[in-house]
Amino acid sequence: MLELAAPHPRFHRSFLAAADEFLTAGEVSYANIPALRPDAFSEDLRYTREDLEDPVAFARLARWAASQKEPEAERPAGYVPCTELWMVVEDEYVGRITLRHELTDLLLTWGGHIGYSVRPSARRRGYATRALALMLPVAAGLDIDPVLVTCDPDNAGSRGAIENNGGVYEDTREGKLRFWVAAAAPDLAGSPRGGQR
């Protein structure tokens, strides 16, 4: 069963395997390999796929991703505090989900509070639905309720994950469908989201 875990070096090999799948599929932004300009951030977070073969470099990336939930953490201009968790099945990385603690004007239109990606070989198994269900209590714990989640009009899987978690369509802006999801509401069975499904 899928669980959410903090970014950690133990997922090194499966993370890279997932990155390879995303890159092969042409989904470069989902590979989760940051290439932040050195003038945008005091840390050098420019990585290539080859750089991340080094366990030390990968551990540094995992630490940075985990640190971003802290309000005082250093981050590039325009970035907001966020909780990034990794989707894990039997201790293998299958994707990530990120809860942004604030909305900028750009996020209000494009990204929303929560974004996620599932590696191509792990899709159509309900992982995005479950990951979103598990992240909603985290949002509620941060007093983010409701949460905004967006998706592309042709992404039926993402739309299904949102609607399966009670997402209510508001509108479409600049090519993005925008849904609001109650973070603390019970599901149809009356149990809190994130329970067994």
PDB file of C-alpha atoms in Angstrom:
ATOM      1  CA  MET A   1       0.000   0.000   0.000  1.00  0.00           C
ATOM      2  CA  LEU A   2       1.182   3.486  -0.795  1.00  0.00           C
ATOM      3  CA  GLU A   3       2.528   5.610   2.051  1.00  0.00           C
ATOM      4  CA  LEU A   4       4.015   9.087   2.213  1.00  0.00           C
ATOM      5  CA  ALA A   5       7.557   9.468   3.504  1.00  0.00           C
ATOM      6  CA  ALA A   6       9.900  12.372   4.091  1.00  0.00           C
ATOM      7  CA  PRO A   7      12.600  12.710   1.416  1.00  0.00           C
ATOM      8  CA  HIS A   8      15.450  10.396   2.441  1.00  0.00           C
ATOM      9  CA  PRO A   9      18.668   8.974   0.948  1.00  0.00           C
ATOM     10  CA  ARG A  10      17.311   5.404   1.237  1.00  0.00           C
ATOM     11  CA  PHE A  11      15.189   6.069  -1.852  1.00  0.00           C
ATOM     12  CA  HIS A  12      18.256   6.888  -3.967  1.00  0.00           C
ATOM     13  CA  ARG A  13      18.055   4.053  -6.531  1.00  0.00           C
ATOM     14  CA  SER A  14      14.276   4.048  -6.979  1.00  0.00           C
ATOM     15  CA  PHE A  15      14.234   7.864  -7.219  1.00  0.00           C
ATOM     16  CA  LEU A  16      16.757   7.719 -10.066  1.00  0.00           C
ATOM     17  CA  ALA A  17      14.813   4.936 -11.790  1.00  0.00           C
ATOM     18  CA  ALA A  18      11.693   7.119 -11.588  1.00  0.00           C
ATOM     19  CA  ALA A  19      13.628  10.134 -12.877  1.00  0.00           C
ATOM     20  CA  ASP A  20      14.740   8.053 -15.875  1.00  0.00           C
ATOM     21  CA  GLU A  21      11.108   7.154 -16.608  1.00  0.00           C
ATOM     22  CA  PHE A  22      10.027  10.797 -16.453  1.00  0.00           C
ATOM     23  CA  LEU A  23      12.921  11.900 -18.674  1.00  0.00           C
ATOM     24  CA  THR A  24      12.225   9.153 -21.225  1.00  0.00           C
ATOM     25  CA  ALA A  25       8.562  10.208 -21.301  1.00  0.00           C
ATOM     26  CA  GLY A  26       9.582  13.836 -21.930  1.00  0.00           C
ATOM     27  CA  GLU A  27       8.212  14.893 -18.520  1.00  0.00           C
ATOM     28  CA  VAL A  28      11.375  16.682 -17.424  1.00  0.00           C
ATOM     29  CA  SER A  29       9.754  18.852 -14.735  1.00  0.00           C
ATOM     30  CA  TYR A  30       8.383  15.769 -12.962  1.00  0.00           C
ATOM     31  CA  ALA A  31      11.822  14.161 -12.666  1.00  0.00           C
ATOM     32  CA  ASN A  32      12.394  16.339  -9.551  1.00  0.00           C
ATOM     33  CA  ILE A  33      15.957  17.267 -10.521  1.00  0.00           C
ATOM     34  CA  PRO A  34      16.408  20.927  -9.550  1.00  0.00           C
ATOM     35  CA  ALA A  35      18.424  23.255 -11.738  1.00  0.00           C
ATOM     36  CA  LEU A  36      18.240  26.461  -9.732  1.00  0.00           C
ATOM     37  CA  ARG A  37      20.458  29.276 -10.943  1.00  0.00           C
ATOM     38  CA  PRO A  38      23.277  30.148  -8.542  1.00  0.00           C
ATOM     39  CA  ASP A  39      22.210  33.801  -8.581  1.00  0.00           C
ATOM     40  CA  ALA A  40      18.684  32.820  -7.471  1.00  0.00           C
ATOM     41  CA  PHE A  41      19.758  30.982  -4.351  1.00  0.00           C
ATOM     42  CA  SER A  42      22.846  30.938  -2.174  1.00  0.00           C
ATOM     43  CA  GLU A  43      23.052  27.137  -2.350  1.00  0.00           C
ATOM     44  CA  ASP A  44      24.076  25.624  -5.657  1.00  0.00           C
ATOM     45  CA  LEU A  45      21.142  23.368  -6.449  1.00  0.00           C
ATOM     46  CA  ARG A  46      21.952  22.737 -10.078  1.00  0.00           C
ATOM     47  CA  TYR A  47      21.951  19.006 -10.644  1.00  0.00           C
ATOM     48  CA  THR A  48      21.995  16.740 -13.630  1.00  0.00           C
ATOM     49  CA  ARG A  49      20.771  13.169 -13.638  1.00  0.00           C
ATOM     50  CA  GLU A  50      24.426  12.098 -13.606  1.00  0.00           C
ATOM     51  CA  ASP A  51      25.215  14.329 -10.590  1.00  0.00           C
ATOM     52  CA  LEU A  52      22.599  12.501  -8.554  1.00  0.00           C
ATOM     53  CA  GLU A  53      24.352   9.163  -9.041  1.00  0.00           C
ATOM     54  CA  ASP A  54      26.613  10.391  -6.229  1.00  0.00           C
ATOM     55  CA  PRO A  55      25.009   9.351  -2.903  1.00  0.00           C
ATOM     56  CA  VAL A  56      26.383  12.485  -1.217  1.00  0.00           C
ATOM     57  CA  ALA A  57      24.749  14.768  -3.786  1.00  0.00           C
ATOM     58  CA  PHE A  58      21.486  12.852  -3.553  1.00  0.00           C
ATOM     59  CA  ALA A  59      21.492  13.035   0.270  1.00  0.00           C
ATOM     60  CA  ARG A  60      21.981  16.795   0.005  1.00  0.00           C
ATOM     61  CA  LEU A  61      19.020  17.072  -2.352  1.00  0.00           C
ATOM     62  CA  ALA A  62      16.839  14.987  -0.014  1.00  0.00           C
ATOM     63  CA  ARG A  63      17.817  17.163   2.980  1.00  0.00           C
ATOM     64  CA  TRP A  64      17.009  20.330   1.072  1.00  0.00           C
ATOM     65  CA  ALA A  65      13.608  19.012  -0.055  1.00  0.00           C
ATOM     66  CA  ALA A  66      12.743  17.982   3.511  1.00  0.00           C
ATOM     67  CA  SER A  67      13.836  21.369   4.910  1.00  0.00           C
ATOM     68  CA  GLN A  68      11.465  23.416   2.758  1.00  0.00           C
ATOM     69  CA  LYS A  69       8.554  22.939   5.171  1.00  0.00           C
ATOM     70  CA  GLU A  70      10.285  25.202   7.685  1.00  0.00           C
ATOM     71  CA  PRO A  71       9.216  28.863   7.340  1.00  0.00           C
ATOM     72  CA  GLU A  72      12.771  30.094   7.991  1.00  0.00           C
ATOM     73  CA  ALA A  73      14.420  27.757   5.460  1.00  0.00           C
ATOM     74  CA  GLU A  74      16.332  29.510   2.723  1.00  0.00           C
ATOM     75  CA  ARG A  75      14.671  29.273  -0.660  1.00  0.00           C
ATOM     76  CA  PRO A  76      14.841  31.036  -4.018  1.00  0.00           C
ATOM     77  CA  ALA A  77      12.854  34.216  -4.554  1.00  0.00           C
ATOM     78  CA  GLY A  78       9.250  33.450  -5.426  1.00  0.00           C
ATOM     79  CA  TYR A  79       9.276  30.038  -3.729  1.00  0.00           C
ATOM     80  CA  VAL A  80       6.957  29.492  -0.764  1.00  0.00           C
ATOM     81  CA  PRO A  81       7.327  27.126   2.197  1.00  0.00           C
ATOM     82  CA  CYS A  82       6.160  23.663   1.214  1.00  0.00           C
ATOM     83  CA  THR A  83       5.917  20.158   2.588  1.00  0.00           C
ATOM     84  CA  GLU A  84       7.293  17.696   0.042  1.00  0.00           C
ATOM     85  CA  LEU A  85       6.606  14.035   0.714  1.00  0.00           C
ATOM     86  CA  TRP A  86       7.547  11.074  -1.418  1.00  0.00           C
ATOM     87  CA  MET A  87       5.067   8.419  -2.485  1.00  0.00           C
ATOM     88  CA  VAL A  88       6.459   5.055  -1.469  1.00  0.00           C
ATOM     89  CA  VAL A  89       5.277   1.493  -2.109  1.00  0.00           C
ATOM     90  CA  GLU A  90       7.247  -1.279  -0.388  1.00  0.00           C
ATOM     91  CA  ASP A  91      10.083   1.193   0.248  1.00  0.00           C
ATOM     92  CA  GLU A  92      10.301   2.146  -3.452  1.00  0.00           C
ATOM     93  CA  TYR A  93       9.846   5.725  -4.670  1.00  0.00           C
ATOM     94  CA  VAL A  94       6.883   5.996  -7.046  1.00  0.00           C
ATOM     95  CA  GLY A  95       6.332   9.763  -7.040  1.00  0.00           C
ATOM     96  CA  ARG A  96       6.029  12.880  -4.947  1.00  0.00           C
ATOM     97  CA  ILE A  97       3.383  15.208  -3.596  1.00  0.00           C
ATOM     98  CA  THR A  98       3.965  18.777  -2.473  1.00  0.00           C
ATOM     99  CA  LEU A  99       1.808  20.979  -0.251  1.00  0.00           C
ATOM    100  CA  ARG A 100       2.527  24.664  -0.719  1.00  0.00           C
ATOM    101  CA  HIS A 101       1.786  26.553   2.482  1.00  0.00           C
ATOM    102  CA  GLU A 102       0.865  29.810   0.705  1.00  0.00           C
ATOM    103  CA  LEU A 103      -0.543  30.863  -2.643  1.00  0.00           C
ATOM    104  CA  THR A 104       1.164  33.433  -4.830  1.00  0.00           C
ATOM    105  CA  ASP A 105      -0.699  34.950  -7.776  1.00  0.00           C
ATOM    106  CA  LEU A 106       0.941  32.367 -10.035  1.00  0.00           C
ATOM    107  CA  LEU A 107       0.016  29.444  -7.776  1.00  0.00           C
ATOM    108  CA  LEU A 108      -3.549  30.726  -7.515  1.00  0.00           C
ATOM    109  CA  THR A 109      -3.869  30.198 -11.259  1.00  0.00           C
ATOM    110  CA  TRP A 110      -1.450  27.406 -12.126  1.00  0.00           C
ATOM    111  CA  GLY A 111      -0.123  25.292  -9.298  1.00  0.00           C
ATOM    112  CA  GLY A 112      -2.522  25.475  -6.377  1.00  0.00           C
ATOM    113  CA  HIS A 113      -1.672  24.304  -2.880  1.00  0.00           C
ATOM    114  CA  ILE A 114      -0.999  20.687  -3.831  1.00  0.00           C
ATOM    115  CA  GLY A 115       0.846  19.236  -6.797  1.00  0.00           C
ATOM    116  CA  TYR A 116       1.878  15.636  -7.419  1.00  0.00           C
ATOM    117  CA  SER A 117       3.499  13.372  -9.960  1.00  0.00           C
ATOM    118  CA  VAL A 118       3.487   9.584 -10.276  1.00  0.00           C
ATOM    119  CA  ARG A 119       6.171   7.798 -12.287  1.00  0.00           C
ATOM    120  CA  PRO A 120       4.826   6.433 -15.583  1.00  0.00           C
ATOM    121  CA  SER A 121       5.168   2.735 -14.662  1.00  0.00           C
ATOM    122  CA  ALA A 122       3.116   3.265 -11.472  1.00  0.00           C
ATOM    123  CA  ARG A 123       0.155   5.129 -12.959  1.00  0.00           C
ATOM    124  CA  ARG A 124      -3.482   3.975 -13.009  1.00  0.00           C
ATOM    125  CA  ARG A 125      -3.189   2.273  -9.615  1.00  0.00           C
ATOM    126  CA  GLY A 126      -4.886   4.938  -7.502  1.00  0.00           C
ATOM    127  CA  TYR A 127      -1.630   6.284  -6.066  1.00  0.00           C
ATOM    128  CA  ALA A 128      -2.406   9.950  -6.764  1.00  0.00           C
ATOM    129  CA  THR A 129      -5.844   9.556  -5.164  1.00  0.00           C
ATOM    130  CA  ARG A 130      -4.374   7.996  -2.032  1.00  0.00           C
ATOM    131  CA  ALA A 131      -1.464  10.456  -1.823  1.00  0.00           C
ATOM    132  CA  LEU A 132      -3.860  13.384  -2.025  1.00  0.00           C
ATOM    133  CA  ALA A 133      -6.040  11.804   0.664  1.00  0.00           C
ATOM    134  CA  LEU A 134      -3.002  11.406   2.922  1.00  0.00           C
ATOM    135  CA  MET A 135      -1.826  14.986   2.321  1.00  0.00           C
ATOM    136  CA  LEU A 136      -5.160  16.624   3.140  1.00  0.00           C
ATOM    137  CA  PRO A 137      -4.808  16.101   6.933  1.00  0.00           C
ATOM    138  CA  VAL A 138      -1.335  17.661   6.701  1.00  0.00           C
ATOM    139  CA  ALA A 139      -2.950  20.705   5.098  1.00  0.00           C
ATOM    140  CA  ALA A 140      -5.641  20.797   7.784  1.00  0.00           C
ATOM    141  CA  GLY A 141      -2.920  20.668  10.445  1.00  0.00           C
ATOM    142  CA  LEU A 142      -1.437  23.822   8.926  1.00  0.00           C
ATOM    143  CA  ASP A 143      -4.874  25.522   8.836  1.00  0.00           C
ATOM    144  CA  ILE A 144      -4.989  25.320   5.052  1.00  0.00           C
ATOM    145  CA  ASP A 145      -8.600  24.473   4.340  1.00  0.00           C
ATOM    146  CA  PRO A 146      -9.875  24.250   1.688  1.00  0.00           C
ATOM    147  CA  VAL A 147      -6.940  23.493  -0.590  1.00  0.00           C
ATOM    148  CA  LEU A 148      -6.655  24.456  -4.239  1.00  0.00           C
ATOM    149  CA  VAL A 149      -5.619  21.699  -6.650  1.00  0.00           C
ATOM    150  CA  THR A 150      -5.265  22.254 -10.393  1.00  0.00           C
ATOM    151  CA  CYS A 151      -4.818  19.980 -13.391  1.00  0.00           C
ATOM    152  CA  ASP A 152      -4.713  20.060 -17.171  1.00  0.00           C
ATOM    153  CA  PRO A 153      -8.044  19.480 -18.939  1.00  0.00           C
ATOM    154  CA  ASP A 154      -6.713  16.345 -20.671  1.00  0.00           C
ATOM    155  CA  ASN A 155      -5.301  14.752 -17.494  1.00  0.00           C
ATOM    156  CA  ALA A 156      -8.168  12.419 -16.610  1.00  0.00           C
ATOM    157  CA  GLY A 157      -6.125  10.610 -13.959  1.00  0.00           C
ATOM    158  CA  SER A 158      -5.342  13.774 -12.023  1.00  0.00           C
ATOM    159  CA  ARG A 159      -8.880  15.049 -12.355  1.00  0.00           C
ATOM    160  CA  GLY A 160     -10.150  11.702 -11.038  1.00  0.00           C
ATOM    161  CA  ALA A 161      -7.802  11.881  -8.048  1.00  0.00           C
ATOM    162  CA  ILE A 162      -9.097  15.347  -7.200  1.00  0.00           C
ATOM    163  CA  GLU A 163     -12.754  14.453  -7.623  1.00  0.00           C
ATOM    164  CA  ASN A 164     -12.312  11.198  -5.682  1.00  0.00           C
ATOM    165  CA  ASN A 165     -11.183  13.355  -2.764  1.00  0.00           C
ATOM    166  CA  GLY A 166     -14.222  15.627  -2.953  1.00  0.00           C
ATOM    167  CA  GLY A 167     -12.766  18.312  -5.213  1.00  0.00           C
ATOM    168  CA  VAL A 168     -15.288  20.900  -6.340  1.00  0.00           C
ATOM    169  CA  TYR A 169     -14.623  22.511  -9.716  1.00  0.00           C
ATOM    170  CA  GLU A 170     -14.496  26.311  -9.607  1.00  0.00           C
ATOM    171  CA  ASP A 171     -13.311  27.407 -13.037  1.00  0.00           C
ATOM    172  CA  THR A 172     -10.664  27.129 -15.747  1.00  0.00           C
ATOM    173  CA  ARG A 173      -7.927  29.758 -15.874  1.00  0.00           C
ATOM    174  CA  GLU A 174      -5.207  29.944 -18.490  1.00  0.00           C
ATOM    175  CA  GLY A 175      -5.775  26.322 -19.422  1.00  0.00           C
ATOM    176  CA  LYS A 176      -5.873  24.911 -15.883  1.00  0.00           C
ATOM    177  CA  LEU A 177      -8.908  23.326 -14.229  1.00  0.00           C
ATOM    178  CA  ARG A 178      -9.168  24.622 -10.645  1.00  0.00           C
ATOM    179  CA  PHE A 179     -10.742  22.595  -7.825  1.00  0.00           C
ATOM    180  CA  TRP A 180     -11.188  23.279  -4.120  1.00  0.00           C
ATOM    181  CA  VAL A 181     -10.926  20.307  -1.760  1.00  0.00           C
ATOM    182  CA  ALA A 182     -11.978  20.365   1.898  1.00  0.00           C
ATOM    183  CA  ALA A 183      -8.953  19.344   3.960  1.00  0.00           C
ATOM    184  CA  ALA A 184     -10.655  18.286   7.165  1.00  0.00           C
ATOM    185  CA  ALA A 185     -13.953  16.842   5.895  1.00  0.00           C
ATOM    186  CA  PRO A 186     -14.793  13.140   6.292  1.00  0.00           C
ATOM    187  CA  ASP A 187     -15.102  10.992   3.204  1.00  0.00           C
ATOM    188  CA  LEU A 188     -18.365   9.378   2.108  1.00  0.00           C
ATOM    189  CA  ALA A 189     -17.877   6.433   4.453  1.00  0.00           C
ATOM    190  CA  GLY A 190     -17.670   8.831   7.402  1.00  0.00           C
ATOM    191  CA  SER A 191     -14.024   8.098   8.204  1.00  0.00           C
ATOM    192  CA  PRO A 192     -11.259  10.691   7.918  1.00  0.00           C
ATOM    193  CA  ARG A 193      -9.471  10.859   4.593  1.00  0.00           C
ATOM    194  CA  GLY A 194      -6.284   8.892   4.478  1.00  0.00           C
ATOM    195  CA  GLY A 195      -7.796   5.808   6.087  1.00  0.00           C
ATOM    196  CA  GLN A 196      -7.929   2.445   4.385  1.00  0.00           C
ATOM    197  CA  ARG A 197      -9.561   2.485   0.970  1.00  0.00           C
TER     198      ARG A 197
END
